[in-house]
C-alpha positions in Angstrom: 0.0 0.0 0.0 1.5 3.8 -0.7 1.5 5.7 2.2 0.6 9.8 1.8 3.7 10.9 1.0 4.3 8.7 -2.1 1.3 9.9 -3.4 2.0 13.5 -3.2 5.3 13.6 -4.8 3.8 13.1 -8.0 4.3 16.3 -8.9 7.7 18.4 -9.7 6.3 21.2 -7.8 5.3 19.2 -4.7 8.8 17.8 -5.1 10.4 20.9 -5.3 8.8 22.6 -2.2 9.4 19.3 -0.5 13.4 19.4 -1.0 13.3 23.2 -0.3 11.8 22.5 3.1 14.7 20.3 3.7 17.0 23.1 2.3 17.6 22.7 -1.0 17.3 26.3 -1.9 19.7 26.9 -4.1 19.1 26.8 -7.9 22.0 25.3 -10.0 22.2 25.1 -13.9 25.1 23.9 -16.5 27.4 26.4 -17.4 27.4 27.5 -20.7 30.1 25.0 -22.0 28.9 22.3 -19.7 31.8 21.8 -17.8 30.5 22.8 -14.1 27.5 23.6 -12.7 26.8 26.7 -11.7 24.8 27.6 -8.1 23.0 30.9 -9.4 22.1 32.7 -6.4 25.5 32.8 -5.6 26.8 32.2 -8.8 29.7 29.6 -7.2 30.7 27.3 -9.9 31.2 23.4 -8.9 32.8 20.5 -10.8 31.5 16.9 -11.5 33.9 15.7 -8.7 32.6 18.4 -6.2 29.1 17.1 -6.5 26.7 14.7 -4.9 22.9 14.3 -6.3 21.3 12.8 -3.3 18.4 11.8 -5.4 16.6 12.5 -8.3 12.6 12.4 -9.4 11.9 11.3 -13.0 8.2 13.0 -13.6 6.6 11.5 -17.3 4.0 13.6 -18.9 0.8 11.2 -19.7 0.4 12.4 -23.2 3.1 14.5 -24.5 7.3 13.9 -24.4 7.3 17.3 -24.2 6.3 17.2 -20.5 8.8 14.5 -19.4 11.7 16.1 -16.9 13.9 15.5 -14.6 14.4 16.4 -11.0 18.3 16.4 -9.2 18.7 17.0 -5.2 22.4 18.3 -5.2 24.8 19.0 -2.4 28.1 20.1 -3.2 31.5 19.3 -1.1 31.4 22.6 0.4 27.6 22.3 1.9 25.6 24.2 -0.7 22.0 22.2 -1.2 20.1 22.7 -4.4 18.0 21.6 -7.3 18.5 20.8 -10.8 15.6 20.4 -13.6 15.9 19.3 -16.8 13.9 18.1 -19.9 13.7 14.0 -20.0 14.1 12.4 -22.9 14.3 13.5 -26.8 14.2 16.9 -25.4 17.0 16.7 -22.5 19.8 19.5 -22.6 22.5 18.1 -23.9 25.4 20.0 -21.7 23.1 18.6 -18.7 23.2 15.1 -19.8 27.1 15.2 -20.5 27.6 16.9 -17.3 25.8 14.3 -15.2 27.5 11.3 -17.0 30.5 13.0 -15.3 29.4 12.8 -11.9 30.6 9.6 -9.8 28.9 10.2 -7.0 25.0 9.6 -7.7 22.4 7.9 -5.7 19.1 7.3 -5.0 17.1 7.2 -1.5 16.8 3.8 0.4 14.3 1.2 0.6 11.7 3.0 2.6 12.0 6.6 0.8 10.6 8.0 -1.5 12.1 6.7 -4.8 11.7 8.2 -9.0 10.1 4.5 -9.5 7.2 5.3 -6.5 6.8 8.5 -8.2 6.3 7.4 -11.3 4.3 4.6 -10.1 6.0 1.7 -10.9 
């Protein structure tokens, strides 16, 4: 049986405000050549070996590609905490995808969490 909380993270926005209420506030995107990611609040620039993603949240659109994206949790060796979207599928972001085949150090939560397979109800 899903309990409440798997139901509700169906969404990227009730995703979102649920990792910002665990302080993952800061907003990162690829730099321009795709080399590091960039935190832009305070505009800090990380590399794929500085980088954990914690978890991450696949959402599917139920009629259009267009809607599929991708959700990152992110903390950085130095303590920043933030979130990365991107497009899933044929339209992903290319410097994104490159960038996260780069980074080593991905995982997902443990049995008992919330997972991208619960979300997506599988």
């Amino acid at each position: 049986m899903r309990n409440a909380t798997t139901e509700d993270m169906k969404t990227l926005t009730v995703c979102l405000n649920k990792l910002m209420s665990e302080g993952y506030n800061i907003d990162f995107k690829v730099a321009e050549k795709g080399e590091e990611l960039t935190a832009l609040q305070t505009e800090k620039n990380y590399r794929p070996g500085e980088i954990h993603v914690v978890n991450f949240y696949r959402f599917e659109g139920a009629s259009d590609p267009a809607d599929n994206s991708i959700l990152y949790a992110i903390e950085t060796n130095d303590g920043a905490k933030g979130t990365l979207v991107d497009a899933f599928g044929p339209y992903a972001d290319r410097k994104v995808e490159d960038f996260m085949k780069a980074v080593e150090d991905i995982s997902k939560k443990n049995a008992g969490d919330v997972t991208p397979e619960m979300i997506n109800g599988v």
